[in-house]
XYZ file of C-alpha atoms in Angstrom:
667
model
C -13.940 9.360 43.291
C -12.385 12.684 41.593
C -10.396 12.886 45.101
C -8.890 9.396 44.843
C -8.071 9.883 41.086
C -6.485 13.238 42.059
C -4.400 11.580 45.023
C -3.101 8.967 42.442
C -1.943 11.160 40.000
C -0.307 13.350 42.674
C 1.536 10.101 43.858
C 2.642 9.409 40.310
C 4.316 12.720 40.270
C 6.030 11.888 43.509
C 9.439 10.438 44.223
C 8.789 7.026 43.524
C 6.680 3.531 43.498
C 6.729 3.474 47.691
C 4.950 6.752 47.389
C 2.546 5.491 45.028
C 1.877 2.226 47.104
C 1.502 4.342 50.345
C -0.975 6.736 48.616
C -3.073 3.746 47.367
C -3.306 2.090 50.907
C -4.721 5.572 52.075
C -7.192 5.914 49.062
C -10.085 4.274 51.093
C -10.141 7.523 53.301
C -12.050 9.213 50.313
C -14.339 6.094 49.147
C -17.300 7.487 51.354
C -17.627 10.229 48.649
C -19.255 8.003 45.997
C -21.721 5.188 46.226
C -20.816 2.127 44.512
C -21.701 -1.518 43.517
C -20.253 -5.022 44.153
C -19.050 -6.608 40.803
C -18.509 -10.444 41.305
C -17.781 -10.474 37.356
C -14.711 -8.525 37.722
C -13.362 -5.085 38.107
C -14.582 -2.208 35.933
C -12.664 -0.373 33.607
C -13.439 3.091 35.887
C -11.102 1.725 38.648
C -7.976 1.321 36.429
C -6.229 4.290 38.201
C -7.329 3.411 41.841
C -7.734 -0.382 41.833
C -10.062 -0.054 44.509
C -13.122 -2.444 44.820
C -16.399 -0.699 45.493
C -19.293 -2.403 47.367
C -22.874 -1.394 47.636
C -24.166 -0.196 50.951
C -21.222 1.790 51.873
C -17.603 1.984 51.785
C -15.249 -0.938 53.205
C -11.705 -0.082 54.132
C -8.720 -2.254 53.063
C -6.821 -4.370 55.350
C -3.786 -2.290 56.692
C -1.916 -5.616 57.781
C 0.612 -7.535 55.664
C -1.249 -9.351 52.686
C -1.305 -13.111 53.173
C -1.254 -12.996 49.301
C 1.826 -12.612 47.103
C 2.369 -11.606 43.633
C 5.342 -13.727 42.037
C 6.931 -13.617 38.663
C 8.662 -16.400 37.064
C 11.695 -14.105 36.268
C 13.285 -11.041 37.482
C 14.772 -10.308 33.937
C 12.965 -10.566 30.500
C 13.789 -9.419 27.233
C 11.527 -6.903 25.137
C 8.339 -8.788 23.789
C 8.899 -12.157 25.855
C 6.616 -13.526 28.238
C 6.768 -13.760 31.863
C 4.273 -15.865 34.193
C 2.726 -14.043 36.967
C 1.176 -15.920 39.861
C -1.207 -14.545 42.531
C -1.112 -17.105 45.340
C -1.807 -17.302 49.221
C 1.382 -17.536 51.505
C -0.226 -20.283 53.573
C -1.167 -23.177 51.485
C -4.908 -23.640 50.686
C -5.755 -19.915 51.594
C -8.383 -18.873 48.833
C -9.352 -15.597 47.459
C -12.207 -14.266 45.417
C -11.597 -11.263 43.334
C -8.190 -9.740 42.085
C -6.965 -6.922 39.730
C -3.333 -6.984 38.463
C -1.384 -4.165 36.605
C 2.190 -3.941 35.628
C 3.399 -0.408 35.832
C 6.581 1.391 35.215
C 8.525 1.587 38.379
C 9.581 5.177 37.638
C 7.412 8.276 36.782
C 4.965 8.249 35.154
C 4.302 4.853 36.329
C 2.354 4.252 33.002
C 0.855 0.798 32.665
C 2.843 -1.219 30.427
C 2.552 -4.761 28.467
C -0.250 -7.003 27.562
C -1.873 -10.028 29.494
C -3.053 -13.210 27.701
C -6.389 -14.746 28.035
C -6.431 -17.638 30.604
C -7.030 -21.024 29.306
C -9.411 -21.902 32.386
C -11.679 -18.741 31.685
C -10.887 -17.527 35.159
C -9.350 -14.178 34.031
C -11.111 -11.190 32.369
C -8.795 -8.885 30.388
C -9.075 -5.094 30.974
C -8.471 -2.013 28.538
C -6.769 0.532 30.674
C -5.593 4.040 29.405
C -6.647 3.560 25.928
C -4.484 0.094 25.686
C -5.552 -3.452 24.928
C -5.321 -6.272 27.488
C -2.959 -4.358 29.780
C -4.978 -5.245 33.103
C -6.503 -8.279 34.236
C -9.412 -9.145 36.813
C -11.310 -12.009 37.853
C -14.152 -13.270 35.760
C -16.303 -14.684 38.582
C -16.076 -14.333 42.355
C -15.708 -17.915 43.289
C -12.956 -19.064 45.617
C -9.372 -19.401 44.074
C -6.234 -20.856 45.786
C -4.111 -19.370 43.110
C -4.161 -17.796 39.457
C -1.647 -18.054 36.879
C -1.404 -15.110 34.325
C 0.805 -14.745 31.206
C 2.186 -11.044 30.504
C 4.113 -10.085 27.581
C 6.405 -7.520 27.958
C 6.364 -4.253 25.625
C 8.823 -4.225 22.445
C 9.742 -0.576 22.834
C 10.304 -0.317 26.795
C 13.585 -0.523 28.871
C 13.567 -0.562 32.503
C 11.725 -1.850 35.540
C 8.050 -3.029 36.039
C 6.173 -3.712 39.011
C 3.017 -5.919 39.254
C 0.681 -4.221 41.405
C -2.496 -6.035 42.744
C -5.588 -5.729 44.518
C -6.791 -9.030 46.293
C -10.017 -9.651 47.994
C -10.259 -12.784 50.222
C -13.760 -11.833 51.127
C -16.604 -9.277 50.791
C -14.937 -7.164 53.736
C -11.214 -8.265 53.506
C -9.127 -7.010 50.613
C -5.601 -5.885 50.272
C -4.767 -2.870 47.769
C -1.378 -2.315 46.485
C 0.159 -5.823 46.688
C 3.375 -5.443 44.835
C 5.585 -8.006 43.287
C 9.494 -7.689 43.009
C 10.706 -5.594 40.210
C 11.075 -7.045 36.893
C 13.783 -5.641 34.546
C 12.867 -5.251 30.939
C 16.316 -5.518 28.820
C 16.793 -5.864 25.068
C 15.507 -8.695 23.469
C 18.889 -9.961 22.239
C 20.116 -9.969 26.119
C 17.607 -12.083 27.418
C 17.718 -13.198 30.928
C 21.311 -13.084 32.132
C 22.069 -15.673 35.095
C 23.469 -14.057 38.070
C 24.931 -15.439 41.117
C 22.784 -15.580 44.357
C 25.551 -15.803 46.792
C 25.835 -12.842 49.200
C 23.289 -10.526 51.088
C 20.153 -10.115 49.267
C 19.443 -6.238 48.112
C 16.707 -4.127 49.496
C 13.340 -3.655 48.111
C 13.475 -1.321 45.148
C 16.757 -2.713 43.839
C 17.030 -4.974 40.812
C 16.848 -8.806 41.999
C 19.564 -11.191 40.683
C 18.002 -14.518 39.246
C 19.414 -17.996 38.013
C 15.966 -18.434 36.365
C 15.479 -18.223 32.815
C 12.242 -16.252 31.508
C 9.151 -17.944 31.813
C 8.133 -20.361 28.853
C 4.563 -20.958 28.538
C 3.042 -24.551 28.280
C 3.583 -26.199 25.128
C 5.900 -23.343 23.959
C 8.007 -23.986 20.806
C 10.882 -21.660 19.733
C 9.937 -19.657 16.843
C 12.689 -21.099 14.845
C 11.103 -24.366 15.233
C 7.573 -23.551 14.838
C 6.161 -25.409 11.755
C 3.892 -23.328 9.494
C 1.041 -25.863 10.079
C 1.377 -25.075 13.923
C -0.323 -21.545 13.394
C -3.517 -21.618 14.795
C -4.641 -18.632 12.636
C -5.419 -21.065 10.015
C -7.503 -23.245 12.232
C -11.195 -23.088 10.763
C -10.337 -21.556 7.328
C -12.732 -22.821 4.585
C -14.941 -24.376 7.468
C -16.084 -21.599 9.567
C -14.247 -18.540 8.115
C -13.056 -17.280 4.952
C -9.313 -17.022 4.619
C -7.210 -15.385 1.885
C -3.645 -14.152 1.945
C -0.613 -13.699 -0.368
C 1.032 -15.298 -2.379
C -1.803 -16.771 -3.980
C -2.777 -20.498 -2.509
C -0.641 -20.021 0.525
C -3.610 -20.606 2.766
C -3.522 -24.427 1.765
C 0.279 -24.453 2.537
C -0.239 -22.166 5.653
C 2.744 -20.237 4.443
C 1.200 -16.618 4.017
C 3.298 -13.587 4.051
C 0.004 -11.837 5.013
C -3.276 -13.339 5.495
C -6.980 -12.210 6.550
C -10.237 -13.972 7.711
C -13.425 -13.103 8.165
C -15.889 -14.764 10.606
C -19.652 -13.984 10.528
C -22.159 -14.652 13.355
C -25.260 -13.040 12.740
C -24.759 -9.150 12.393
C -21.030 -9.613 13.984
C -18.414 -9.370 11.608
C -14.905 -10.342 12.694
C -11.679 -9.625 10.539
C -8.302 -11.169 11.603
C -5.024 -10.069 10.011
C -1.707 -11.243 10.421
C 1.814 -10.422 8.903
C 4.257 -13.119 8.043
C 6.923 -14.245 10.042
C 10.355 -12.489 8.987
C 8.623 -9.862 6.665
C 9.520 -6.845 8.638
C 6.113 -5.624 8.289
C 5.058 -1.931 9.489
C 1.262 -2.711 9.116
C -0.940 -5.380 7.519
C -4.165 -4.452 6.205
C -7.240 -5.775 4.543
C -9.654 -3.683 2.228
C -13.093 -4.286 0.874
C -13.006 -3.516 -2.542
C -15.798 -3.300 -5.305
C -13.346 -3.942 -8.320
C -10.203 -5.893 -6.749
C -8.251 -2.686 -7.609
C -6.603 -0.243 -5.066
C -8.679 2.788 -4.753
C -12.076 3.626 -3.240
C -11.806 0.897 -0.794
C -12.791 0.681 2.844
C -9.810 -0.696 4.664
C -8.725 -2.063 8.060
C -5.001 -1.281 9.034
C -3.192 -2.900 12.033
C -0.273 -0.834 12.867
C 2.138 -1.120 15.774
C 2.872 1.943 17.636
C 4.740 2.492 20.908
C 4.859 -1.168 21.532
C 1.164 -2.034 20.847
C -0.896 -2.552 17.825
C -3.404 0.190 17.038
C -6.153 -0.045 14.705
C -7.175 2.325 11.888
C -9.983 2.427 9.432
C -9.245 4.290 6.154
C -10.867 5.102 2.857
C -8.344 4.910 -0.089
C -8.891 7.615 -2.795
C -8.038 6.775 -6.153
C -6.527 10.306 -7.470
C -4.127 10.928 -5.944
C -3.795 7.716 -4.070
C -3.880 8.155 -0.204
C -5.365 6.226 2.594
C -7.594 8.809 4.219
C -8.308 8.167 7.997
C -10.193 11.175 8.605
C -12.934 10.120 6.283
C -13.896 7.038 8.279
C -15.712 6.997 11.489
C -13.166 5.212 13.733
C -15.681 3.839 15.979
C -16.955 1.730 12.968
C -14.351 -0.917 13.855
C -13.078 -2.138 17.342
C -9.874 -3.869 18.287
C -11.103 -7.156 20.048
C -7.462 -8.418 20.360
C -3.870 -7.663 19.296
C -0.209 -8.828 19.322
C 3.061 -8.330 18.013
C 5.210 -11.027 18.579
C 8.607 -11.934 17.051
C 7.642 -9.151 14.526
C 4.540 -10.839 13.599
C 1.473 -8.343 13.787
C -1.739 -9.797 14.780
C -5.279 -8.106 15.461
C -8.871 -9.468 15.527
C -11.456 -6.681 14.609
C -15.134 -6.444 14.819
C -16.562 -4.057 12.039
C -20.038 -2.490 11.682
C -22.150 -4.218 9.284
C -22.848 -0.884 7.434
C -20.284 2.018 7.294
C -21.102 5.347 5.348
C -17.871 6.898 3.902
C -18.066 10.111 1.813
C -21.648 9.514 0.820
C -20.795 5.787 -0.082
C -22.059 2.953 1.937
C -20.430 -0.446 2.663
C -22.965 -2.917 3.572
C -21.465 -6.078 4.499
C -24.810 -7.629 4.668
C -26.214 -7.000 1.472
C -23.285 -6.440 -0.966
C -20.318 -8.378 -2.079
C -16.835 -7.364 -1.930
C -13.495 -8.426 -2.983
C -11.134 -8.999 -0.178
C -7.872 -6.913 -0.570
C -4.763 -8.087 1.568
C -1.746 -5.821 1.813
C 1.170 -5.263 4.050
C 4.378 -2.820 3.660
C 7.601 -2.132 5.569
C 6.917 1.823 5.741
C 4.361 4.305 7.180
C 3.489 7.801 6.244
C 2.711 10.633 8.389
C -1.104 9.879 8.531
C -1.525 6.734 6.657
C 0.335 3.456 5.818
C 3.030 3.332 3.338
C 3.508 1.424 -0.181
C 2.505 -2.156 0.091
C 6.006 -3.182 -1.064
C 5.751 -6.526 0.797
C 2.689 -7.579 -1.224
C -0.755 -6.943 -2.228
C -3.519 -9.356 -3.448
C -7.234 -9.150 -3.955
C -9.429 -12.107 -4.299
C -10.477 -13.235 -7.677
C -14.271 -12.372 -7.335
C -16.387 -10.595 -5.115
C -17.988 -12.480 -2.175
C -20.720 -12.510 0.228
C -18.657 -12.680 3.486
C -20.980 -14.693 5.333
C -20.678 -17.670 2.750
C -17.539 -19.802 3.584
C -15.517 -20.712 0.622
C -12.217 -21.400 -0.950
C -10.635 -17.970 -2.347
C -8.045 -17.545 -5.110
C -6.312 -14.510 -6.143
C -7.382 -12.146 -9.067
C -5.469 -11.653 -12.285
C -4.248 -8.484 -13.530
C -3.796 -10.005 -17.284
C -6.233 -7.437 -18.785
C -4.710 -4.517 -17.169
C -1.386 -5.662 -18.040
C -2.223 -6.106 -21.885
C -3.864 -2.747 -21.974
C -0.654 -1.065 -20.566
C 1.728 -3.152 -22.847
C -0.454 -2.468 -25.963
C -0.589 1.197 -25.334
C 3.189 1.554 -24.579
C 3.944 -0.367 -27.684
C 1.543 1.785 -29.758
C 2.494 5.365 -28.691
C 5.961 4.880 -27.358
C 6.839 2.629 -30.206
C 5.297 2.435 -33.573
C 3.559 5.879 -33.547
C 7.265 7.412 -32.956
C 8.788 5.458 -35.696
C 5.998 5.898 -38.123
C 6.191 9.697 -37.779
C 9.801 9.844 -38.380
C 9.313 7.961 -41.534
C 6.676 10.278 -42.876
C 8.562 13.349 -41.924
C 12.365 12.736 -42.826
C 12.417 9.658 -45.321
C 10.271 10.835 -48.341
C 13.532 11.308 -50.345
C 15.276 8.043 -49.018
C 15.099 4.603 -50.959
C 13.838 6.607 -53.910
C 12.712 4.326 -56.758
C 12.499 1.424 -54.167
C 8.841 0.069 -53.628
C 6.714 -2.308 -51.432
C 3.296 -3.304 -52.519
C 3.326 -0.502 -55.102
C 4.191 2.166 -52.771
C 7.085 4.049 -51.979
C 9.157 2.586 -48.989
C 8.658 5.347 -46.449
C 4.766 5.524 -47.160
C 4.827 1.668 -46.870
C 6.467 1.623 -43.596
C 4.499 4.691 -42.330
C 1.191 3.025 -43.389
C 2.313 -0.302 -41.506
C 3.200 1.310 -38.239
C 0.170 3.399 -37.969
C -2.118 0.597 -38.754
C -0.399 -1.300 -36.130
C -0.874 1.734 -33.763
C -4.470 1.832 -34.507
C -4.905 -1.864 -33.920
C -3.262 -1.985 -30.754
C -4.962 1.209 -29.333
C -8.550 -0.100 -30.251
C -7.473 -3.350 -28.784
C -6.303 -1.857 -25.405
C -9.195 0.355 -25.143
C -11.523 -2.526 -25.478
C -9.579 -4.571 -22.766
C -9.703 -1.768 -20.167
C -13.562 -1.704 -20.464
C -13.693 -5.402 -20.164
C -11.794 -5.193 -16.897
C -13.514 -2.401 -15.493
C -16.978 -2.409 -16.732
C -17.593 1.069 -15.926
C -16.350 4.655 -16.743
C -13.773 6.075 -14.254
C -12.921 9.568 -14.944
C -9.663 11.141 -14.219
C -6.817 12.648 -15.834
C -5.528 9.372 -17.340
C -8.647 8.034 -18.652
C -10.086 11.607 -20.166
C -6.879 12.295 -21.975
C -6.568 8.845 -22.900
C -10.112 8.758 -24.504
C -9.271 12.021 -26.571
C -6.269 10.114 -27.801
C -8.185 7.239 -28.886
C -10.873 9.215 -30.618
C -7.835 10.885 -32.594
C -6.176 7.708 -33.625
C -9.617 6.317 -34.788
C -10.120 9.166 -36.997
C -6.650 9.389 -38.684
C -7.103 6.569 -41.055
C -10.792 7.374 -41.873
C -9.505 10.944 -42.939
C -6.609 9.337 -44.947
C -9.376 7.403 -46.837
C -10.708 10.805 -48.214
C -7.120 12.459 -49.093
C -7.343 14.731 -51.890
C -5.257 14.060 -54.943
C -1.589 15.534 -55.172
C -2.747 18.552 -57.358
C -6.172 19.220 -55.510
C -6.420 22.694 -54.169
C -7.479 21.284 -50.840
C -4.490 18.961 -50.428
C -2.524 21.337 -48.261
C -5.451 21.595 -45.744
C -5.485 17.900 -45.688
C -1.958 17.489 -45.075
C -1.976 20.422 -42.333
C -4.985 18.436 -40.762
C -3.353 15.134 -41.087
C -0.052 16.382 -39.519
C -1.795 18.205 -36.565
C -4.124 15.139 -35.734
C -1.290 12.673 -35.746
C 1.316 14.713 -33.683
C -1.525 15.998 -31.177
C -2.544 12.282 -30.749
C 1.030 11.336 -30.094
C 1.768 13.943 -27.680
C -1.607 13.166 -25.697
C -0.657 9.343 -25.711
C 2.617 9.970 -23.945
C 1.042 12.411 -21.569
C -1.446 9.665 -20.809
C 1.199 7.224 -19.955
C 2.531 9.585 -17.795
C -0.573 9.970 -15.826
C -0.730 6.071 -15.738
C 2.303 6.092 -13.262
C 0.118 7.842 -10.751
C -2.794 5.427 -10.703
C -2.650 2.901 -7.838
C -4.476 0.303 -9.841
C -1.475 0.171 -12.213
C 1.029 -0.322 -9.145
C 3.860 1.373 -11.286
C 6.801 2.603 -9.523
C 7.321 6.395 -9.414
C 10.823 6.356 -11.017
C 9.149 4.850 -14.192
C 8.545 8.815 -14.904
C 12.291 9.251 -15.446
C 12.235 6.491 -18.005
C 9.506 8.255 -19.875
C 11.474 11.500 -19.550
C 14.512 9.536 -21.017
C 12.438 8.594 -23.917
C 11.252 12.060 -24.590
C 14.436 13.824 -24.546
C 15.968 11.052 -27.124
C 12.746 11.629 -29.347
C 13.155 15.252 -29.427
C 16.940 15.086 -30.056
C 16.353 12.648 -32.917
C 13.659 14.926 -34.481
C 16.300 17.908 -33.820
C 19.043 16.204 -35.983
C 16.764 15.064 -38.497
C 15.339 18.280 -38.950
C 18.868 19.974 -39.506
C 19.456 17.361 -41.866
C 16.288 18.193 -43.836
C 17.333 21.819 -44.022
C 20.602 21.037 -45.171
C 19.058 18.959 -48.006
C 16.481 21.501 -48.976
C 19.378 24.187 -49.356
C 21.516 21.915 -51.249
C 18.626 20.648 -53.695
C 17.643 24.339 -54.081
C 21.205 25.398 -54.887
C 21.437 22.656 -57.508
C 18.326 23.709 -59.190
C 19.307 27.221 -59.423
C 22.594 26.414 -60.849
C 21.004 24.184 -63.527
C 18.400 26.847 -64.386
C 21.226 29.318 -64.934
C 22.966 27.024 -67.102
C 19.950 26.506 -69.304
C 19.425 30.110 -69.586
C 23.055 30.948 -70.555
C 22.837 28.199 -73.492
C 19.531 29.304 -74.915
C 20.329 33.263 -74.521
C 21.049 33.431 -78.385
C 17.403 32.161 -78.882
C 15.754 34.684 -77.164
C 14.566 35.068 -73.408
C 12.306 32.023 -72.267
C 8.906 32.818 -71.293
C 7.942 32.516 -67.582
C 5.966 29.214 -68.676
C 9.419 27.914 -69.842
C 11.201 28.976 -66.787
C 8.571 27.337 -64.494
C 8.985 24.066 -66.649
C 12.629 24.045 -66.577
C 12.613 24.264 -62.899
C 9.962 21.587 -62.370
C 12.102 19.479 -64.680
C 15.257 20.066 -62.341
C 13.380 19.278 -59.273
C 11.882 16.117 -60.951
C 15.396 14.974 -61.848
C 16.305 15.228 -58.138
C 13.634 13.311 -56.967
C 14.890 10.202 -59.103
C 17.837 10.030 -56.739
C 18.034 9.939 -52.761
C 18.597 13.392 -51.052
C 21.996 14.154 -49.720
C 22.969 12.655 -46.341
C 20.986 9.546 -47.022
C 23.517 7.226 -45.533
C 23.427 9.576 -42.314
C 19.724 9.404 -42.136
C 19.667 5.530 -42.430
C 22.369 5.168 -39.801
C 20.360 7.513 -37.255
C 17.086 5.523 -38.031
C 18.979 2.294 -36.986
C 20.277 3.727 -33.792
C 16.941 5.448 -33.076
C 15.147 1.932 -33.818
C 17.178 -0.059 -31.417
C 17.159 2.683 -28.611
C 13.221 2.715 -29.115
C 13.022 -0.996 -28.724
C 14.842 -0.989 -25.502
C 12.497 1.987 -24.026
C 9.522 -0.200 -25.147
C 10.713 -3.622 -23.640
C 11.674 -1.851 -20.403
C 8.506 -0.018 -19.994
C 6.386 -3.173 -21.016
C 8.470 -5.274 -18.371
C 7.478 -2.606 -15.486
C 3.648 -2.895 -16.480
C 3.587 -6.905 -16.854
C 5.660 -7.283 -13.732
C 4.115 -4.754 -11.600
C 4.397 -4.079 -8.892
C 7.947 -4.552 -9.832
C 9.345 -3.925 -6.244
C 7.358 -7.207 -4.942
C 8.760 -9.074 -8.060
C 12.542 -7.989 -7.476
C 11.850 -8.898 -3.727
C 10.886 -12.421 -4.822
C 13.853 -12.933 -6.879
């Protein structure tokens, strides 16, 4: 057996297909090296290279005469991804054969097997997986007499050139022919299709491309893709009856118009997953995940990815921080590809998963545990994983027992969206404005009050109470949604922010009086707690952009950076104005003090007590009117308020409409 394989490989490195055909006819010289068995149910995959039948009781040489059987194709030119019919028949009508094996190989080195065969409707064909590819060879499923066999073969989507169908055909136990070739078939670009050529004149020799006046083979009952109605898709057969089906957009299973769809069929301990992308979606992959919480992250995923003209299966475990689909963490033999295809850009695969898979110490038990189905597809791939699910993503609204067939609907992200919207309104909006009032507007609107309090304090208190209420509500909402603690940078810093926010108004209730010795300590503590909470709140929002569950765009970081820049600039301008106010007020008070001192000089020197009293009276008089530059402060506050509202509205829209790429794609 080793010798025969070696001879085939040497022949593949030779000058062409004729050398390979001649070599295969001589391979029988080496069959005496190994005992073998008769396999009436079809050829084993161990003979993928040699295509030699083995019989028990010794070796039987193949016939060296011209084969009475032929391998014919329905077209000599076919487009990428199109289907060709392959006929194996006897030249004299009525001649029968028992066994066969057929492959399509590149006519030029390295003579690799290409394309895929489709299962026969009458069950007479068994498909084989040679050279680690799916369904690229065909053999008999029984050794009964057959006058002919019809096969359907799909050309690869990434191959251009000539292929030759090569067959081994056994008429009886001792009579078989090896290396029966077809005429070459030219694979051209899909948009060219089969080009009719004139057939007059001399025929080319074997090995040249043959002209044809026949169009590519069309399978029975075939309807052009543009004319296929959504209801004709066989994927939806049995949905809600014999298998669970779920896809997006929500409700698409009923209308049979899913952009991506997954189905689960359970038979005992056999768990079969079917996944399919939508027509015209330009998907680079389609995947289904098993999730505990209906959110991306820490899920077991099954991914079907077209690679080199065939669909490849991957199993991954998605990590939450940072998000990644890690294939190395999952035993790849925990799932097996049963069937796959890519036709007109539609990816399809059928996969069998083990009932139990252990990943990083975590057990996914399909028999005993309930899971959300999470369907996703995207138009890009990363180096070792799938790309972002920009085409769409949707989890089921509830975790299910996969064996229980039921109608499924999508989950709602309302609580997560409200959590994000409340936190943005609180820490980007009301907190930022409340701090501005407390720091820079104590000497503005002097003499005007609301509810018995100065204007600056009334607005500061209203804004901060709003911050406190939104923060507590948002924290409760996310706990209701998650139902468990999830620790990462966003959640840890967010918890610290919530604690500081909760304590601020409680501390304010114990504020010492204006003349109390402890009042400066309170002022510094209140200032430090408020500003620290504000800074941590903004940092927490930055970390939320990286969370896969939030599905926020990465460019949202730049919007947050823009807000920080504007906020810092406004603080800088207000601070400069505050310094100018202080210098001007101090100068006015000093001038008034000198004037009073000159007028009373003849009455004698004022005591220190009188000096301090006069200074306080001067400052008190200043407090009865707005500090200088009041109009500038009010104007800047108005501009800042408008800009702040714009930032808050844009950020909230990104949260509520997440994933925004999918929303923009629909619109």
